[in-house]
Short mmCIF file of C-alpha atoms in Angstrom, two decimals:
data_model
loop_
_atom_site.label_atom_id
_atom_site.label_comp_id
_atom_site.label_asym_id
_atom_site.label_seq_id
_atom_site.Cartn_x
_atom_site.Cartn_y
_atom_site.Cartn_z
CA UNK H 22 145.82 64.23 88.33
CA UNK H 23 144.16 62.12 85.67
CA UNK H 24 140.61 61.06 86.51
CA UNK H 25 137.98 58.81 84.99
CA UNK H 26 136.15 60.79 82.33
CA UNK H 27 132.58 59.66 81.79
CA UNK H 28 130.75 60.20 78.50
CA UNK H 29 126.98 59.97 78.70
CA UNK H 30 124.85 60.20 75.58
CA UNK H 31 128.05 61.00 73.61
CA UNK H 32 128.12 64.51 75.06
CA UNK H 33 128.64 64.75 78.83
CA UNK H 34 132.23 64.93 80.08
CA UNK H 35 132.79 65.08 83.81
CA UNK H 36 136.24 65.93 85.22
CA UNK H 37 137.54 66.70 88.67
CA UNK H 38 138.33 70.32 89.59
CA UNK H 39 141.75 71.34 88.35
CA UNK H 40 142.06 68.58 85.76
CA UNK H 41 142.71 69.41 82.11
CA UNK H 42 140.75 68.46 79.02
CA UNK H 43 144.01 68.34 77.05
CA UNK H 44 145.38 64.94 77.92
CA UNK H 45 148.72 65.51 76.21
CA UNK H 46 149.43 68.47 78.49
CA UNK H 47 149.66 66.03 81.39
CA UNK H 48 151.05 62.95 79.66
CA UNK H 49 154.55 63.35 78.23
CA UNK H 50 154.39 60.34 75.91
CA UNK H 51 151.56 59.50 73.49
CA UNK H 52 148.49 59.01 75.73
CA UNK H 53 146.97 55.56 76.05
CA UNK H 54 143.18 55.83 76.37
CA UNK H 55 140.49 53.20 77.05
CA UNK H 56 136.85 53.73 76.11
CA UNK H 57 134.51 51.26 77.83
CA UNK H 58 131.12 50.89 76.18
CA UNK H 59 129.30 49.21 73.32
CA UNK H 60 126.91 51.78 71.91
CA UNK H 61 126.98 54.79 69.63
CA UNK H 62 128.31 57.08 72.41
CA UNK H 63 131.35 54.91 73.09
CA UNK H 64 132.07 54.25 69.41
CA UNK H 65 131.73 57.93 68.47
CA UNK H 66 134.07 58.89 71.31
CA UNK H 67 136.69 56.31 70.29
CA UNK H 68 136.55 57.33 66.62
CA UNK H 69 136.91 61.00 67.49
CA UNK H 70 139.96 60.31 69.67
CA UNK H 71 141.48 58.28 66.84
CA UNK H 72 140.76 61.09 64.37
CA UNK H 73 142.31 63.73 66.62
CA UNK H 74 145.29 61.47 67.20
CA UNK H 75 146.29 61.95 63.56
CA UNK H 76 146.22 65.76 63.80
CA UNK H 77 149.57 67.25 64.84
CA UNK H 78 147.99 70.40 66.26
CA UNK H 79 145.57 68.36 68.40
CA UNK H 80 145.96 67.92 72.15
CA UNK H 81 145.44 64.21 71.48
CA UNK H 82 148.13 63.93 68.81
CA UNK H 83 149.64 60.44 68.82
CA UNK H 84 147.03 58.99 71.19
CA UNK H 85 146.17 55.30 71.07
CA UNK H 86 142.63 54.27 71.99
CA UNK H 87 141.25 50.86 72.96
CA UNK H 88 137.49 50.38 72.66
CA UNK H 89 136.30 47.76 75.16
CA UNK H 90 132.90 46.40 74.17
CA UNK H 91 130.29 44.07 75.62
CA UNK H 92 126.64 43.33 74.96
CA UNK H 93 124.88 46.69 74.69
CA UNK H 94 121.32 48.00 74.63
CA UNK H 95 121.81 47.99 70.87
CA UNK H 96 121.73 44.20 70.88
CA UNK H 97 119.84 41.61 68.89
CA UNK H 98 119.21 37.99 69.74
CA UNK H 99 117.43 34.93 68.43
CA UNK H 100 115.24 34.41 71.48
CA UNK H 101 114.90 34.96 75.24
CA UNK H 102 118.19 34.33 77.12
CA UNK H 103 119.70 33.27 73.78
CA UNK H 104 122.66 35.43 72.85
CA UNK H 105 123.55 33.66 69.61
CA UNK H 106 124.47 36.11 66.85
CA UNK H 107 121.41 36.49 64.55
CA UNK H 108 121.46 34.67 61.24
CA UNK H 109 120.31 36.17 57.98
CA UNK H 110 116.76 35.09 57.19
CA UNK H 111 116.03 33.84 60.72
CA UNK H 112 113.64 35.58 63.15
CA UNK H 113 115.31 38.03 65.53
CA UNK H 114 114.45 40.33 68.43
CA UNK H 115 115.94 43.80 68.91
CA UNK H 116 116.49 44.02 72.66
CA UNK H 117 116.69 47.69 73.67
CA UNK H 118 117.11 50.31 70.94
CA UNK H 119 114.39 49.78 68.33
CA UNK H 120 115.01 52.59 65.84
CA UNK H 121 117.22 55.64 65.35
CA UNK H 122 116.02 59.15 64.53
CA UNK H 123 118.45 61.41 62.64
CA UNK H 124 117.71 65.15 62.84
CA UNK H 125 121.02 66.84 63.65
CA UNK H 126 122.87 67.58 60.42
CA UNK H 127 126.13 65.94 61.49
CA UNK H 128 124.36 62.82 62.73
CA UNK H 129 122.23 62.65 59.58
CA UNK H 130 125.44 62.54 57.55
CA UNK H 131 126.77 59.78 59.76
CA UNK H 132 123.60 57.69 59.43
CA UNK H 133 123.69 58.23 55.68
CA UNK H 134 127.18 56.70 55.76
CA UNK H 135 125.69 53.65 57.45
CA UNK H 136 123.02 53.42 54.74
CA UNK H 137 125.72 53.53 52.06
CA UNK H 138 127.51 50.71 53.88
CA UNK H 139 124.24 48.69 53.65
CA UNK H 140 124.06 48.53 57.45
CA UNK H 141 120.69 50.22 58.00
CA UNK H 142 117.45 51.10 56.22
CA UNK H 143 115.14 54.09 56.49
CA UNK H 144 111.59 53.25 57.54
CA UNK H 145 108.63 54.70 55.68
CA UNK H 146 106.94 57.64 57.39
CA UNK H 147 103.85 55.60 58.27
CA UNK H 148 105.87 52.86 60.01
CA UNK H 149 106.62 54.89 63.17
CA UNK H 150 104.01 56.52 65.39
CA UNK H 151 101.84 56.46 68.51
CA UNK H 152 99.23 53.86 69.47
CA UNK H 153 96.53 54.02 72.14
CA UNK H 154 93.39 52.14 73.04
CA UNK H 155 91.37 55.31 72.51
CA UNK H 156 92.71 56.53 69.15
CA UNK H 157 94.35 53.48 67.61
CA UNK H 158 97.55 54.01 65.59
CA UNK H 159 98.66 57.43 64.31
CA UNK H 160 101.90 57.81 62.32
CA UNK H 161 104.16 60.59 63.58
CA UNK H 162 104.11 62.34 60.22
CA UNK H 163 100.32 62.74 60.52
CA UNK H 164 100.46 63.58 64.20
CA UNK H 165 102.49 66.80 63.87
CA UNK H 166 101.65 70.04 62.12
CA UNK H 167 105.30 70.86 61.50
CA UNK H 168 106.64 68.31 59.05
CA UNK H 169 110.14 69.68 59.54
CA UNK H 170 110.10 68.06 62.99
CA UNK H 171 110.00 64.69 61.24
CA UNK H 172 112.77 65.55 58.81
CA UNK H 173 115.81 63.31 58.80
CA UNK H 174 113.97 60.02 58.95
CA UNK H 175 113.83 56.93 61.16
CA UNK H 176 116.25 54.05 60.65
CA UNK H 177 116.68 50.43 61.73
CA UNK H 178 119.67 48.14 61.48
CA UNK H 179 119.68 45.54 58.72
CA UNK H 180 119.43 42.28 60.62
CA UNK H 181 118.87 44.09 63.89
CA UNK H 182 120.49 46.85 65.89
CA UNK H 183 123.07 44.46 67.29
CA UNK H 184 124.30 43.57 63.81
CA UNK H 185 124.44 47.28 62.94
CA UNK H 186 126.52 48.07 66.03
CA UNK H 187 128.89 45.13 65.56
CA UNK H 188 129.57 46.03 61.94
CA UNK H 189 130.10 49.70 62.79
CA UNK H 190 132.72 48.67 65.34
CA UNK H 191 134.37 46.38 62.75
CA UNK H 192 134.32 49.26 60.27
CA UNK H 193 135.98 51.62 62.77
CA UNK H 194 138.75 49.13 63.38
CA UNK H 195 139.40 48.95 59.63
CA UNK H 196 139.16 52.75 59.32
CA UNK H 197 142.07 53.10 61.75
CA UNK H 198 144.03 50.02 60.69
CA UNK H 199 147.27 51.82 61.62
CA UNK H 200 146.66 50.74 65.21
CA UNK H 201 145.35 54.08 66.44
CA UNK H 202 142.09 52.35 67.43
CA UNK H 203 141.95 48.79 68.72
CA UNK H 204 138.90 46.82 69.85
CA UNK H 205 138.70 44.45 72.80
CA UNK H 206 135.47 42.51 72.32
CA UNK H 207 133.51 41.25 75.30
CA UNK H 208 130.72 39.69 73.25
CA UNK H 209 129.70 37.00 72.44
CA UNK H 210 132.39 35.65 74.84
CA UNK H 211 131.40 37.66 77.90
CA UNK H 212 134.37 36.39 79.88
CA UNK H 213 136.35 38.97 77.88
CA UNK H 214 134.23 41.96 78.89
CA UNK H 215 135.68 44.63 81.17
CA UNK H 216 134.21 44.62 84.68
CA UNK H 217 136.83 46.11 87.00
CA UNK H 218 139.43 48.84 87.13
CA UNK H 219 142.22 50.03 89.43
CA UNK H 220 144.74 52.85 89.56
CA UNK H 221 148.38 52.68 90.60
CA UNK H 222 149.90 55.17 93.04
CA UNK H 223 151.35 58.49 91.91
CA UNK H 224 154.80 57.09 92.65
CA UNK H 225 154.10 54.25 90.19
CA UNK H 226 152.84 56.62 87.52
CA UNK H 227 149.13 56.86 88.38
CA UNK H 228 148.10 54.55 85.54
CA UNK H 229 144.75 52.82 85.13
CA UNK H 230 144.42 49.06 84.66
CA UNK H 231 141.23 47.34 83.52
CA UNK H 232 140.37 43.72 84.29
CA UNK H 233 138.13 41.35 82.35
CA UNK H 234 135.50 39.06 83.84
CA UNK H 235 137.91 36.12 83.57
CA UNK H 236 140.62 38.01 85.45
CA UNK H 237 142.95 39.23 82.68
CA UNK H 238 144.47 42.70 83.06
CA UNK H 239 144.29 45.23 80.21
CA UNK H 240 146.40 48.38 80.15
CA UNK H 241 147.97 50.44 81.53
CA UNK H 242 146.05 53.55 80.43
CA UNK H 243 146.47 57.24 81.13
CA UNK H 244 142.72 57.84 80.89
CA UNK H 245 139.57 55.73 81.03
CA UNK H 246 136.30 56.93 79.48
CA UNK H 247 133.00 55.27 80.34
CA UNK H 248 130.46 55.28 77.54
CA UNK H 249 127.65 53.44 79.30
CA UNK H 250 124.83 54.31 81.70
CA UNK H 251 122.49 52.86 84.35
CA UNK H 252 123.50 52.51 87.98
CA UNK H 253 123.40 48.71 87.80
CA UNK H 254 126.42 49.00 85.46
CA UNK H 255 128.26 52.11 86.61
CA UNK H 256 128.08 51.38 90.36
CA UNK H 257 129.91 48.01 90.40
CA UNK H 258 132.43 49.23 87.82
CA UNK H 259 133.37 52.36 89.77
CA UNK H 260 133.20 50.61 93.14
CA UNK H 261 135.95 48.29 91.95
CA UNK H 262 138.21 51.34 91.57
CA UNK H 263 138.16 52.11 95.30
CA UNK H 264 139.29 55.56 96.43
CA UNK H 265 140.49 56.47 92.92
CA UNK H 266 136.92 56.51 91.59
CA UNK H 267 135.07 57.51 94.74
CA UNK H 268 134.33 61.09 93.62
CA UNK H 269 133.07 59.96 90.20
CA UNK H 270 130.82 57.35 91.83
CA UNK H 271 129.39 59.99 94.17
CA UNK H 272 128.75 62.30 91.22
CA UNK H 273 126.97 59.70 89.09
CA UNK H 274 124.81 58.52 91.97
CA UNK H 275 123.17 61.94 91.90
CA UNK H 276 121.99 61.23 88.35
CA UNK H 277 118.54 59.65 88.35
CA UNK H 278 117.72 56.87 85.90
CA UNK H 279 114.84 54.45 85.51
CA UNK H 280 114.73 50.71 85.09
CA UNK H 281 112.81 49.34 82.11
CA UNK H 282 111.70 45.78 81.51
CA UNK H 283 112.04 44.33 78.00
CA UNK H 284 109.93 41.38 76.87
CA UNK H 285 110.30 39.28 73.75
CA UNK H 286 107.04 37.80 72.46
CA UNK H 287 106.18 35.57 69.51
CA UNK H 288 102.67 35.65 68.05
CA UNK H 289 101.44 32.65 66.07
CA UNK H 290 99.51 33.21 63.91
CA UNK H 291 100.70 36.78 63.23
CA UNK H 292 98.63 39.77 64.35
CA UNK H 293 96.47 40.97 61.43
CA UNK H 294 98.05 43.93 59.64
CA UNK H 295 94.86 45.94 60.06
CA UNK H 296 95.35 45.78 63.83
CA UNK H 297 99.08 46.56 63.75
CA UNK H 298 99.89 48.60 60.60
CA UNK H 299 103.28 49.76 61.93
CA UNK H 300 106.81 48.60 62.57
CA UNK H 301 107.48 50.51 65.81
CA UNK H 302 105.04 52.45 67.99
CA UNK H 303 105.12 54.45 71.21
CA UNK H 304 102.25 53.41 73.48
CA UNK H 305 100.13 56.15 75.04
CA UNK H 306 97.77 55.87 78.01
CA UNK H 307 98.95 52.53 79.40
CA UNK H 308 100.43 52.14 82.88
CA UNK H 309 102.63 49.13 82.11
CA UNK H 310 103.57 49.42 78.44
CA UNK H 311 105.46 52.26 76.73
CA UNK H 312 106.70 50.84 73.42
CA UNK H 313 106.10 47.96 71.00
CA UNK H 314 107.96 46.87 67.88
CA UNK H 315 107.30 44.21 65.26
CA UNK H 316 110.79 42.90 64.47
CA UNK H 317 109.39 40.75 61.68
CA UNK H 318 108.80 43.93 59.65
CA UNK H 319 112.43 44.99 59.91
CA UNK H 320 114.93 44.20 57.12
CA UNK H 321 117.42 41.37 57.44
CA UNK H 322 121.15 41.62 56.71
CA UNK H 323 120.46 41.22 52.99
CA UNK H 324 118.04 44.22 53.26
CA UNK H 325 115.02 41.99 52.53
CA UNK H 326 111.88 42.08 54.69
CA UNK H 327 110.40 38.63 55.23
CA UNK H 328 106.74 39.02 56.12
CA UNK H 329 105.03 37.05 53.37
CA UNK H 330 105.67 33.48 54.54
CA UNK H 331 105.89 33.99 58.30
CA UNK H 332 103.66 31.77 60.44
CA UNK H 333 104.67 33.79 63.50
CA UNK H 334 105.92 37.27 64.38
CA UNK H 335 108.70 38.40 66.75
CA UNK H 336 107.77 41.40 68.88
CA UNK H 337 109.64 43.45 71.48
CA UNK H 338 107.62 45.02 74.29
CA UNK H 339 109.15 47.66 76.61
CA UNK H 340 107.59 48.59 79.94
CA UNK H 341 106.95 52.06 81.29
CA UNK H 342 109.46 53.47 83.77
CA UNK H 343 106.82 53.36 86.54
CA UNK H 344 106.15 49.66 86.02
CA UNK H 345 109.86 48.85 85.68
CA UNK H 346 110.79 50.70 88.88
CA UNK H 347 107.95 49.05 90.79
CA UNK H 348 108.97 45.57 89.69
CA UNK H 349 112.66 46.29 90.34
CA UNK H 350 112.04 47.51 93.89
CA UNK H 351 109.20 45.25 95.05
CA UNK H 352 109.44 41.93 93.19
CA UNK H 353 111.52 39.69 95.47
CA UNK H 354 112.18 37.27 92.61
CA UNK H 355 112.88 39.96 90.02
CA UNK H 356 115.82 41.76 88.51
CA UNK H 357 117.16 43.21 91.80
CA UNK H 358 117.64 39.66 93.15
CA UNK H 359 119.50 38.77 89.95
CA UNK H 360 121.78 41.82 90.33
CA UNK H 361 122.58 41.01 93.95
CA UNK H 362 123.64 37.51 92.90
CA UNK H 363 125.96 38.99 90.30
#
């Protein structure tokens, strides 16, 4: 029996006992596959399926894959609660992912491809590090004895991580223009994002159908792959599948994850460079704050950094897991209330 297959961090594949990893061994015609997710994990999964689809000796030969996207943690916006696509030359805030580290050889080659596409830029070694009240700011490259551990570099998206992700998805669609890979976009029009799924009976073929927020059905599919995390997302999605996804829901609920709170802050006038000589920094020794990033020091879509004439700076602050969990579970007017309304 086909089951939901869940990719986490582009590596974890969970299947039910007795199911096969070779989809074509169970599906007589060319398999129809949906990948739901908006980040690197989902995109990498969809591209790999499309690549294997074109190999005759592959178990996925002839497969068709639909990548269903929404607003991801790799998102960028113009201001709080403002989901307008960032404009070149205008201030922006990276929401979740602030920079990418490339150490694995295969991933380094992939990130280098992004650089050649003018989609991201490598930060200087002294732009990423650790900051604390006791020791001030220390770049990573000066904080480690083994310089090889810093090899590969740190990268940010030109114009923000959201722009990087959107253009990578566009590029993948062009890469497989033969129709092997299609994209169903749920952002910026979030009525088009996938929120529900269902499975027909064995007598009707046991196919999966996805449904958008505005009630449109997408499918049918032989297999659905989830490339997203956090219980606030996976729980409602899998609950909508009823008995067909009950075992997967039970499995994922055993995986612990933490809530984080992201804040977007503008400083006017800007913080003096002597006090903040970095672009992104991990915060040490603070109960509430784990990470800070000065988005104004990141390159725009034209690869230019605009710091000279700024009368304000756009910063992203990310809480610690302890603070985030405490607020999520105890603040009656916080994020949990928002989720229950949804």
